[in-house]
Short mmCIF file of C-alpha atoms in Angstrom, two decimals:
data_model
loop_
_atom_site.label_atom_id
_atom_site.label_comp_id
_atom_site.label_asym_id
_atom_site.label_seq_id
_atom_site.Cartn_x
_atom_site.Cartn_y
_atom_site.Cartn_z
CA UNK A 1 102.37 11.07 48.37
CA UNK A 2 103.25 13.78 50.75
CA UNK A 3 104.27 16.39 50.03
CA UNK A 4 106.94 17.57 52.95
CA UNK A 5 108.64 14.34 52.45
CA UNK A 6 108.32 14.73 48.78
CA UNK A 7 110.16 18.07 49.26
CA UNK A 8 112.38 17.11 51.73
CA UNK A 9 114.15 14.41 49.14
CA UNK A 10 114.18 16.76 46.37
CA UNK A 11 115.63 19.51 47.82
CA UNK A 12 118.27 17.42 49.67
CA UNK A 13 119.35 15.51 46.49
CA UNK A 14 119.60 18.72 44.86
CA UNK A 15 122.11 19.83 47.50
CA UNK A 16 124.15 16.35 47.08
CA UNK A 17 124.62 16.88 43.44
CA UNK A 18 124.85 20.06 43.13
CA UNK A 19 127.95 19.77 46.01
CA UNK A 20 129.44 16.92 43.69
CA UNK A 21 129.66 18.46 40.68
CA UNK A 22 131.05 21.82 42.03
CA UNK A 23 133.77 19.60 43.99
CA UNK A 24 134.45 16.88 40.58
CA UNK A 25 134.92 20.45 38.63
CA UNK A 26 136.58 23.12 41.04
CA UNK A 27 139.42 20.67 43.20
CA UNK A 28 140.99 19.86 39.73
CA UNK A 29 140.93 22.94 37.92
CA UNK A 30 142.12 24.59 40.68
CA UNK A 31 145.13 22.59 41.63
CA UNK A 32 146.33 22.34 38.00
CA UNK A 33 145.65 26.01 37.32
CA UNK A 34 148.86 27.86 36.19
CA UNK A 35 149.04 31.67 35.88
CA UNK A 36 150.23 33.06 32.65
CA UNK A 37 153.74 34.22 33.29
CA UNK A 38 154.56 37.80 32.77
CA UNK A 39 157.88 39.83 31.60
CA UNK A 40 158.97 42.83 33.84
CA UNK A 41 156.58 45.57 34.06
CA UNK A 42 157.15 48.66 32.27
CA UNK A 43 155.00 50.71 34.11
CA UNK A 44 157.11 53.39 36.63
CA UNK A 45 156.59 53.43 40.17
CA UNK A 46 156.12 57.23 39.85
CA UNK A 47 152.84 56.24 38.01
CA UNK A 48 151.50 55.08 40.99
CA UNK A 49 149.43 56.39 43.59
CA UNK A 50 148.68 54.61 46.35
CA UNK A 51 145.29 55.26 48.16
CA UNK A 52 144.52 54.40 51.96
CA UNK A 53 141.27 54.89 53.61
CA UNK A 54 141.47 54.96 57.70
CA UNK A 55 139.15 54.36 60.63
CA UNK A 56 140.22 53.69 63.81
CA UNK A 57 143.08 51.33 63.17
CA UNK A 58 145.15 50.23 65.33
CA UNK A 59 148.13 52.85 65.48
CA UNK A 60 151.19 50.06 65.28
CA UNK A 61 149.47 48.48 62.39
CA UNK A 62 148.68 51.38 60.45
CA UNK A 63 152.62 52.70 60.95
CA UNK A 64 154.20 49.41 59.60
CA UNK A 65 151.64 49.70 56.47
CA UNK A 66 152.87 53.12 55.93
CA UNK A 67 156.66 52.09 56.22
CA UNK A 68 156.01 49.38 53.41
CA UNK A 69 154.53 52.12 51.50
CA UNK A 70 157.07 54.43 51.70
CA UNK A 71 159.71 51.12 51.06
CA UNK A 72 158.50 50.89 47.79
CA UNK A 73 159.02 54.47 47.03
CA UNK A 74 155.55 55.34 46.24
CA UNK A 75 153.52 58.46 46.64
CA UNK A 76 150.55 57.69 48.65
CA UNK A 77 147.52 59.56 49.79
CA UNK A 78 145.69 58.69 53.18
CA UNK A 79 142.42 60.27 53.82
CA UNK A 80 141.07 60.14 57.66
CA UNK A 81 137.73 58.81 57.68
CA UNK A 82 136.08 60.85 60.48
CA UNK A 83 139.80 60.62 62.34
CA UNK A 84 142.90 62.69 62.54
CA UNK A 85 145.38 62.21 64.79
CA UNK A 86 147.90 60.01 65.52
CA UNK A 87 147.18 59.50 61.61
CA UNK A 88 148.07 62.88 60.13
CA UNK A 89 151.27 62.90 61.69
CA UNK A 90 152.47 58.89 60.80
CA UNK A 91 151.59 59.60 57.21
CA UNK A 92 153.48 63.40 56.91
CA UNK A 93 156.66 62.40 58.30
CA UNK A 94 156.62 59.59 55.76
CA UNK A 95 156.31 62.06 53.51
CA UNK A 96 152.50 61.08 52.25
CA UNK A 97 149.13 63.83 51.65
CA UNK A 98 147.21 63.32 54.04
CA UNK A 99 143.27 64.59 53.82
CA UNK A 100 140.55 64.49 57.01
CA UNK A 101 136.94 63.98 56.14
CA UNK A 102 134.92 65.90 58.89
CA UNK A 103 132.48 62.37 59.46
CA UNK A 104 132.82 59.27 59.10
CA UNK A 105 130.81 58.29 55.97
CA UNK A 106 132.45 55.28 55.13
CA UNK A 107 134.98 53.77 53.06
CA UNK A 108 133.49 54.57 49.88
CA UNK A 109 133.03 57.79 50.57
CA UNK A 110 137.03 58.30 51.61
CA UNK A 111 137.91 56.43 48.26
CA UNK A 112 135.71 58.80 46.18
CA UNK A 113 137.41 62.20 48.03
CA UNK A 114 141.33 60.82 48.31
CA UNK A 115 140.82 59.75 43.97
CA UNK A 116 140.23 63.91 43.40
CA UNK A 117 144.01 63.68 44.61
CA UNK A 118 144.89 60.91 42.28
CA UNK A 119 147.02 62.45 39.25
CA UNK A 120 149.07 59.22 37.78
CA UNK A 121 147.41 56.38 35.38
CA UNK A 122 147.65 53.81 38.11
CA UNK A 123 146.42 54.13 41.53
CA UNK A 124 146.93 51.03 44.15
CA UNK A 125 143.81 51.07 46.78
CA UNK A 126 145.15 49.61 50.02
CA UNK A 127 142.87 48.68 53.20
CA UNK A 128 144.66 50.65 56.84
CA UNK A 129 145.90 46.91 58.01
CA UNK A 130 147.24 45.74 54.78
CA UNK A 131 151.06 45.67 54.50
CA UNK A 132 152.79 45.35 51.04
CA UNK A 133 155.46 42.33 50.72
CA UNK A 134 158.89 43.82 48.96
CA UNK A 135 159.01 44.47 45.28
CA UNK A 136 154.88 43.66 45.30
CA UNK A 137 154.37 46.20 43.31
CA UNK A 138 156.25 45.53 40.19
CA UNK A 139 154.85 41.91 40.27
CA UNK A 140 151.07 43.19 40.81
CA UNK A 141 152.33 46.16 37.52
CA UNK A 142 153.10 43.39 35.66
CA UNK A 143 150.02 41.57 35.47
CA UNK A 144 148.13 44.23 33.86
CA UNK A 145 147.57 44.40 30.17
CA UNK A 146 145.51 45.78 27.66
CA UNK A 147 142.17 43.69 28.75
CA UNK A 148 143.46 42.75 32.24
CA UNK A 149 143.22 46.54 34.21
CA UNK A 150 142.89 45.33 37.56
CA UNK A 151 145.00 42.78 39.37
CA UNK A 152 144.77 41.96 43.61
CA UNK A 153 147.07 39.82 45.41
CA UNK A 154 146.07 36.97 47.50
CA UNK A 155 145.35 37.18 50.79
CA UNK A 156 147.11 35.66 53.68
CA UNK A 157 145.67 35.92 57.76
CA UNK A 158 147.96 35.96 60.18
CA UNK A 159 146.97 35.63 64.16
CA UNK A 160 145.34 37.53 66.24
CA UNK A 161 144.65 37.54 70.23
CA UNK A 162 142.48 34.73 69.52
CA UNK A 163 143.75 31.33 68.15
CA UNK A 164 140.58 29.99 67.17
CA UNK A 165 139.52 33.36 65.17
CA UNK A 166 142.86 32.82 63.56
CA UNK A 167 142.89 29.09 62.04
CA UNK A 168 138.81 29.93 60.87
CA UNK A 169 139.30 32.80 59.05
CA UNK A 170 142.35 31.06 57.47
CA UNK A 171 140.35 28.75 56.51
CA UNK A 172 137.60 30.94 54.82
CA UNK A 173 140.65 32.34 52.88
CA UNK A 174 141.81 29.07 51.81
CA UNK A 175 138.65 27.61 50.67
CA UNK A 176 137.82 31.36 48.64
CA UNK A 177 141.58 30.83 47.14
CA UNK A 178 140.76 27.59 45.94
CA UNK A 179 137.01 28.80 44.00
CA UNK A 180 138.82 31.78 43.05
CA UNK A 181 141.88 29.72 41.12
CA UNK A 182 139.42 27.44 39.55
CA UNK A 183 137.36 30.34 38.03
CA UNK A 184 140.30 31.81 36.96
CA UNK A 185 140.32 29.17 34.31
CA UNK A 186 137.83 30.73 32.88
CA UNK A 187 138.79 34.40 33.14
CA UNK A 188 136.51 34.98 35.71
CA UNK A 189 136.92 36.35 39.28
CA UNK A 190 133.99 36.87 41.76
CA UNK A 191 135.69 40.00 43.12
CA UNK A 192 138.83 41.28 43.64
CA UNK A 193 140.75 41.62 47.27
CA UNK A 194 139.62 44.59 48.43
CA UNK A 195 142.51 44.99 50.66
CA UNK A 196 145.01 45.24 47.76
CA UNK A 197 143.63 46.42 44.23
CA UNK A 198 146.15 47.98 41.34
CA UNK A 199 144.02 49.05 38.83
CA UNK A 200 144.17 51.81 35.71
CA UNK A 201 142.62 54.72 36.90
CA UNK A 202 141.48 55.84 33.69
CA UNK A 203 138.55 52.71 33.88
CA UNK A 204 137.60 52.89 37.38
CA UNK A 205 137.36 56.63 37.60
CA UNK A 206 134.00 57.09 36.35
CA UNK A 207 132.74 54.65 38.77
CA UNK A 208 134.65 56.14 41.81
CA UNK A 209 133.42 59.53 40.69
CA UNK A 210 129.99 58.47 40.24
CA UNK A 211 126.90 58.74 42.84
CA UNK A 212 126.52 54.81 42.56
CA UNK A 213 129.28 54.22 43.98
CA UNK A 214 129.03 56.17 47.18
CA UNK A 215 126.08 54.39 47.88
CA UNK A 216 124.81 51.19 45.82
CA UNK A 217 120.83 50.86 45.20
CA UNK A 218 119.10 47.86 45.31
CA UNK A 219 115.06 48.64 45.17
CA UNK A 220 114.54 50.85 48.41
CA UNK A 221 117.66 49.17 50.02
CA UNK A 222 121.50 50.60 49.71
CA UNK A 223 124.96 49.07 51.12
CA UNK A 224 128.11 51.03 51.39
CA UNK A 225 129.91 47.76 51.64
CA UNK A 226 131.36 45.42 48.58
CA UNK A 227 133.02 48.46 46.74
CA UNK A 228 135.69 45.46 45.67
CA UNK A 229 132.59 43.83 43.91
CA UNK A 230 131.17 46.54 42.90
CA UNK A 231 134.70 47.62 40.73
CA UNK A 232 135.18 43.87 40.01
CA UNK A 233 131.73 44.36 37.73
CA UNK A 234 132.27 47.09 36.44
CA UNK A 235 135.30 46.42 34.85
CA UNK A 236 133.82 43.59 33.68
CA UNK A 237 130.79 45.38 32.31
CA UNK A 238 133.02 47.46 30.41
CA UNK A 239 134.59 44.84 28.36
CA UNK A 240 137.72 44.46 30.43
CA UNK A 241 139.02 41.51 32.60
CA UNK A 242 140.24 41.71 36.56
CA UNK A 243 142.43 39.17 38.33
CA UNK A 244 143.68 37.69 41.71
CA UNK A 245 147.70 36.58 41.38
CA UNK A 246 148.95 34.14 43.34
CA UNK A 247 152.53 35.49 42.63
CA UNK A 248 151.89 38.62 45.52
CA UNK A 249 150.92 37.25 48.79
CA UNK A 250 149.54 40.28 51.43
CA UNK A 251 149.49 39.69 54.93
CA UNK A 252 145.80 41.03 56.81
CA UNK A 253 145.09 39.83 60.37
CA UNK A 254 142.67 38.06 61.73
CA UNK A 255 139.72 39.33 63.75
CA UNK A 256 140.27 39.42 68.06
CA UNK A 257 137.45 37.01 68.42
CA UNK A 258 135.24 34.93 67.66
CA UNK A 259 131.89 37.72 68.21
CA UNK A 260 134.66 40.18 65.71
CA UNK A 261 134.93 37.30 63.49
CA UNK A 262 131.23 36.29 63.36
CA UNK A 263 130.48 40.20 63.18
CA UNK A 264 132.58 40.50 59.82
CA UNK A 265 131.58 37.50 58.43
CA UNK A 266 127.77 39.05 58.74
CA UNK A 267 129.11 42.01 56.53
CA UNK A 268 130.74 40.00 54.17
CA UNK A 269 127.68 38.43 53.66
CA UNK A 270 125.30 41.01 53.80
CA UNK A 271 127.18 42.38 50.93
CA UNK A 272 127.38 39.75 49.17
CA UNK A 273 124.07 38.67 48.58
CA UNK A 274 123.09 42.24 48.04
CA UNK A 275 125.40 42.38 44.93
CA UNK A 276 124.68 38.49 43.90
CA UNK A 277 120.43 39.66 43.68
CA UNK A 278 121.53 43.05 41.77
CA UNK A 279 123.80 40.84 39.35
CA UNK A 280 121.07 38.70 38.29
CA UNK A 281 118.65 42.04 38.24
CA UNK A 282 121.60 43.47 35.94
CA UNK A 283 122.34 40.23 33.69
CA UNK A 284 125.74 40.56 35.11
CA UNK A 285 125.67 36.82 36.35
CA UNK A 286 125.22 35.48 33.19
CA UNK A 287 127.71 37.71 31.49
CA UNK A 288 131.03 35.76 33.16
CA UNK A 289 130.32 32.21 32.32
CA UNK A 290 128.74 29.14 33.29
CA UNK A 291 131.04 28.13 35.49
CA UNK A 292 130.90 31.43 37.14
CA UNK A 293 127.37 31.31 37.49
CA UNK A 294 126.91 28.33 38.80
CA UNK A 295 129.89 28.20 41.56
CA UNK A 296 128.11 31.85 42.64
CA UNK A 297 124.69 30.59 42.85
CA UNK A 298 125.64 27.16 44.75
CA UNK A 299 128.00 29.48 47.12
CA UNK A 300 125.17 31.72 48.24
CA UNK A 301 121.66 29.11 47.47
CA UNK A 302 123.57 26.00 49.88
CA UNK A 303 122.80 27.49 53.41
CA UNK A 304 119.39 28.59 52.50
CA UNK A 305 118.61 25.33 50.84
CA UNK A 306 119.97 23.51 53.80
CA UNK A 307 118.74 25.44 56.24
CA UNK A 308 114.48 24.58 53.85
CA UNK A 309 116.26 20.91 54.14
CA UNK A 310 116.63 20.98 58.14
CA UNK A 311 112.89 22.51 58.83
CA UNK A 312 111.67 19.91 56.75
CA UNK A 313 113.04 17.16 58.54
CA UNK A 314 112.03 17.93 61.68
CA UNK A 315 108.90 18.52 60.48
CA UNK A 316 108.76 15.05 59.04
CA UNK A 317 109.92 14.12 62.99
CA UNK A 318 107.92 15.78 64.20
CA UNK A 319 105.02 14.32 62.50
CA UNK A 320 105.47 10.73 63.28
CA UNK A 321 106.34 11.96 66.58
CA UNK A 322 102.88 13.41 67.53
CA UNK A 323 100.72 10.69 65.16
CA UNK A 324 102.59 7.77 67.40
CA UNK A 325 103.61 8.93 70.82
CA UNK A 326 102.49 5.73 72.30
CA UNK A 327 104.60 3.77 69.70
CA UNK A 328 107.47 5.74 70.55
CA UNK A 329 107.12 5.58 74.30
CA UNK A 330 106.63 1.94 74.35
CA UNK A 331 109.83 1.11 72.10
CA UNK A 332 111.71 3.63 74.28
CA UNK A 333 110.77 2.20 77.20
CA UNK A 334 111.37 -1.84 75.83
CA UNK A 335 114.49 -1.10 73.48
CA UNK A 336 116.10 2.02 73.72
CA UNK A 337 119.03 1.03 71.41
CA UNK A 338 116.86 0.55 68.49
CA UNK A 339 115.24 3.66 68.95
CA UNK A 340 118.48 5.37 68.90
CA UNK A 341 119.49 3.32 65.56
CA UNK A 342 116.48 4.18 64.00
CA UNK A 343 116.17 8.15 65.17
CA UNK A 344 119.71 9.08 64.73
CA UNK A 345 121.77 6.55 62.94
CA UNK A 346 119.54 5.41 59.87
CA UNK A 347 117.43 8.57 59.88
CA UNK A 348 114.64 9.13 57.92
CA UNK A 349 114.33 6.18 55.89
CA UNK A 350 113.53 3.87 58.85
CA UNK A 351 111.25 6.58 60.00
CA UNK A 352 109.12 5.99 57.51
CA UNK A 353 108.52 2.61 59.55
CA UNK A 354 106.43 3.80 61.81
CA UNK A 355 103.82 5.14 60.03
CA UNK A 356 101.93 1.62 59.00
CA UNK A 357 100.66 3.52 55.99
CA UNK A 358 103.66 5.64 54.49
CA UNK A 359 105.14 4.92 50.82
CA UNK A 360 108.72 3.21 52.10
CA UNK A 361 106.67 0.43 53.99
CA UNK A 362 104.26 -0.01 50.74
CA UNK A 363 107.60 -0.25 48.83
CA UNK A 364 108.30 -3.39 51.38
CA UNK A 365 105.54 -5.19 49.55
CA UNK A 366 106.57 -4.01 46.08
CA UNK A 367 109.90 -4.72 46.60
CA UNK A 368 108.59 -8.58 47.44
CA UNK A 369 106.76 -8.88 44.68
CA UNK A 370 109.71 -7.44 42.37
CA UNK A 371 112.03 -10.14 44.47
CA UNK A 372 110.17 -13.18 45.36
CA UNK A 373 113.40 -14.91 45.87
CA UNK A 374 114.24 -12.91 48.85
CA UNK A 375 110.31 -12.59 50.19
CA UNK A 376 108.47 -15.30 50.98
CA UNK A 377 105.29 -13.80 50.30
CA UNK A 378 103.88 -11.86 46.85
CA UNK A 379 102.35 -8.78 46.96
CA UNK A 380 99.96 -7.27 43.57
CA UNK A 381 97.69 -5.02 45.62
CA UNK A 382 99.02 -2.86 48.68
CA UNK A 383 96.25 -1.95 51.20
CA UNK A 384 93.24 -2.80 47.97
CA UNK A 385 95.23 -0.69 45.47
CA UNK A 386 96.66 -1.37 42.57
CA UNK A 387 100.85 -0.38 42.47
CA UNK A 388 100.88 2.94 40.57
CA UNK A 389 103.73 4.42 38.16
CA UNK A 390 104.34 7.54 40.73
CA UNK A 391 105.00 4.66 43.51
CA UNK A 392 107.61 3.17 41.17
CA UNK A 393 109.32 6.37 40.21
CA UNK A 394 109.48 7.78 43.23
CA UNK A 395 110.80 4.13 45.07
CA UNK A 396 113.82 4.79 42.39
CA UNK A 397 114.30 8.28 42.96
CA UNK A 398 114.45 7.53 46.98
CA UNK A 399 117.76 5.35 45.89
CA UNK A 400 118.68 7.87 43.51
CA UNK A 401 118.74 10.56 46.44
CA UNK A 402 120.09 7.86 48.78
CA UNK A 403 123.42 7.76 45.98
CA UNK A 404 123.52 10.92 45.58
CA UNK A 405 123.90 11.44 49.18
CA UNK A 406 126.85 8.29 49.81
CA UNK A 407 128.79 10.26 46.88
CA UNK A 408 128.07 13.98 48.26
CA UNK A 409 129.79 12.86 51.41
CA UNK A 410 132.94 11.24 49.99
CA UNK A 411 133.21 14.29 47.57
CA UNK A 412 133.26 16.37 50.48
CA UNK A 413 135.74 14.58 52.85
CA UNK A 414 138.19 14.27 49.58
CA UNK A 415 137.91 18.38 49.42
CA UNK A 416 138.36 18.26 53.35
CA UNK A 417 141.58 16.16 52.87
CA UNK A 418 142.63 18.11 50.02
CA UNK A 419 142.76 21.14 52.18
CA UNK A 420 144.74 19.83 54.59
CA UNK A 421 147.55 19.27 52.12
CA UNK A 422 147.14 22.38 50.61
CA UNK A 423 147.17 24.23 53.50
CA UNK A 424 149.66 22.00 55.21
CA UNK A 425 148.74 23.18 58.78
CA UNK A 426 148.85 20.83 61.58
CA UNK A 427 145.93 18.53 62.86
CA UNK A 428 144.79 20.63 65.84
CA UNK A 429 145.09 24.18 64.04
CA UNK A 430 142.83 22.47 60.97
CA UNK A 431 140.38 20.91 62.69
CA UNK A 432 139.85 24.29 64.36
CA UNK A 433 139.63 25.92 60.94
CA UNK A 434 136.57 23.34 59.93
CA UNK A 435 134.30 25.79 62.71
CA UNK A 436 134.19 27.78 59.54
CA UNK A 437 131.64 25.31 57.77
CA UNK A 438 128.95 26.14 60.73
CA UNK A 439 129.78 29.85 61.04
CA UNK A 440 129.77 30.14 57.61
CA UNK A 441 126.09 28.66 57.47
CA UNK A 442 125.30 30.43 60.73
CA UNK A 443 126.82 34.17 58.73
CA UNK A 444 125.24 33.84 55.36
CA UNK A 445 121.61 32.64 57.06
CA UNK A 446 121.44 35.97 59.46
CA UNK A 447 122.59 37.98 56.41
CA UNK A 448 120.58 36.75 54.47
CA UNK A 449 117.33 37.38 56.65
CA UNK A 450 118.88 41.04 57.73
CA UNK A 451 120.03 41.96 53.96
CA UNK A 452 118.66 45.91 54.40
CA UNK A 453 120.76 46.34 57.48
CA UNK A 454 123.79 47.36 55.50
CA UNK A 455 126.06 48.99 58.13
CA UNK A 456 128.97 51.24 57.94
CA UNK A 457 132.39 50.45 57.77
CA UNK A 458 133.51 49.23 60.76
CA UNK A 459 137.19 49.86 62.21
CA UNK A 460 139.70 47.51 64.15
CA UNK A 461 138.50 48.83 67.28
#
């Protein structure tokens, strides 16, 4: 047997059932998940402090975040990371504290100064670009509890100067709304929205105060991105529970373009898979749940599988390429058509065919001799050897794979569809969205081969 077509079958039916039984389990929990309702909070808006790093944001944005602030009648604290003015000024007249860091250091780094500020049991950390909906606040207050001590809203992107940008990072909410609704069956959350987090200061001070935070380890790398994750676990680690409602809806917008986009999806990523290797380093992963652990590890293992999958096969190609050029050339040059059909329509199962020695053309003959109704001929012995038990197997794990595969793809386009309903954009603005499947792929890969280059915060412009 060999071995790159060996591999090539394995690892591709392991992405074709792993993708079906993360889409059979997460579409219906999701859609059927209901939120447990909550009575009127009792917590006092004057227990609240609200916290807002700032980095170059835009100046029109950052003025309608502060009036929503100061519409809910909380006290808020911005701290200039590196920047002063037009800030300072926005942020006194509303009547806010407002403190400069000389640097930039990053947006950790402004958390952990503006929280020596922070006097009340609750403080709400809000990104520069995130405005608060009306009465948010008193919904996001009353989702906290005595295990629940952190609660974020969900996310919603509106446009930016570019359309496509828009409808893809829309999408990337959507589909991270949907994961995130059907671990919350579980009382699980990968992380909380780090645009929006109310949490009890009491448990997340001695984290924010902490060296780790300002700048997480991970052997001789550190990122001072993911400080949403990081929280998320350690709340978790603690013994207490974090979650995303669906009743608060935050508006964020979307990157200019699509080199912004692709930029921010890097860092996303980047961070990501920094904190997913230090959770299973930590035990963390294992900590939240199967379910958790699985939908985590098939999130962040599909594009590198895929990506092993791809190499593979044109390896394979590539192989029967160079070992019958003059095959090739002569079918090329007599039937084109075919050659198409076989190369690009049935793949790699007819490629076998033109090898005259490779296991799916000895599995011609077996097949014969297993049906000698549909062969004329009978076949005991393939090329002076006996059939073996690994030839058999492996003839029924090819169909197995070949299943899996039919079923993988309907799975998928049923998730597609069910996106489109639940999203309930139009045609043109969702097919648009779908670029986020190969920028996604494109994102995570890069990351994942430039994990130490952990950059700084970056600002809108």
């Amino acid at each position: 047997m060999r071995v790159d077509i060996e591999s090539y079958l394995l690892i591709s039916t392991i992405i074709s059932v792993a993708t079906i039984l993360y889409i059979m389990f997460t579409l219906p929990l999701a859609f059927t998940y209901k939120q447990r309702s909550y009575n009127i909070s009792s917590i006092s808006k004057n227990d609240i402090t609200v916290l807002i790093p700032v980095y170059n944001e835009d100046i029109n944005i950052f003025k309608n975040v502060i009036d929503s602030v100061k519409k809910e009648k909380l006290k808020f604290i911005v701290v200039g990371d590196g920047c002063e003015d037009p800030y300072r000024k926005i942020v006194e007249e509303a009547g806010g504290l407002f403190i400069k860091l000389p640097k930039n250091g990053g947006k950790r780094k402004a958390i952990k100064e503006g929280f020596k500020y922070v006097k009340t049991p609750y403080v709400l950390l809000l990104d520069s670009d995130t405005i608060l909906p009306e009465n948010s606040v008193e919904v996001l207050a009353s989702k906290l509890s005595d295990d629940v001590v952190a609660v974020s809203p969900e996310i919603s992107v509106t446009a930016g100067k570019n359309r496509t940008a828009y409808h893809v990072a829309e999408m990337m909410q959507r589909l991270r709304e949907i994961s995130y609704r059907a671990l919350a069956r579980f009382g699980s959350v990968v992380s909380l929205n780090g645009q929006c987090i109310l949490a009890k200061t009491e448990v997340i001070r001695p984290l924010i105060e902490s060296k780790e935070f300002e700048s997480v380890r991970l052997w001789k790398f550190t990122t001072i991105l993911g400080d949403d994750r990081q929280i998320t676990n350690y709340i978790y680690s603690k013994g207490f529970k974090a979650i995303v409602t669906k009743d608060v809806v935050v508006k964020t917008k979307a990157p200019d373009s699509i080199k912004n986009l692709l930029r921010q999806m890097i860092r996303w990523y980047r961070s990501n898979n920094f904190f997913l290797i230090k959770e299973i380093i930590d035990g963390t992963l294992f900590k939240k749940g199967f379910f958790y652990m699985f939908t985590v590890l098939y999130w962040y293992t599909l594009p590198l599988l895929t990506l092993a999958n791809y190499i593979l096969y044109t390896e394979i190609i590539l192989k029967h390429v160079f070992k019958h050029w003059n095959i090739l050339i002569e079918i090329i040059t007599k039937d084109p058509i075919r050659f198409i059909e076989y190369v690009i329509v049935k793949r790699i199962s007819n490629l076998f065919d033109l090898d005259p020695s490779p296991v799916m053309y000895k599995f011609s003959n077996y097949f014969a001799h297993m049906h000698p109704h549909i062969y004329p001929h009978n076949f005991y012995f393939i090329y002076h050897r006996q059939i073996d038990v690994k030839m058999i197997l492996f003839y029924y794990f090819y169909i197995f794979h070949t299943l899996a595969g039919e079923v993988s793809t309907i799975a998928s386009l049923i998730m597609i569809f069910s996106i489109l309903l639940y999203t309930r954009k139009n045609l043109q603005g969702f097919v648009l969205g779908l670029l986020a499947f190969p920028l996604m792929f494109i994102a995570d890969i890069f990351a994942l081969f430039t994990l130490w280059k952990q950059k700084k915060w970056l600002g809108r412009n």
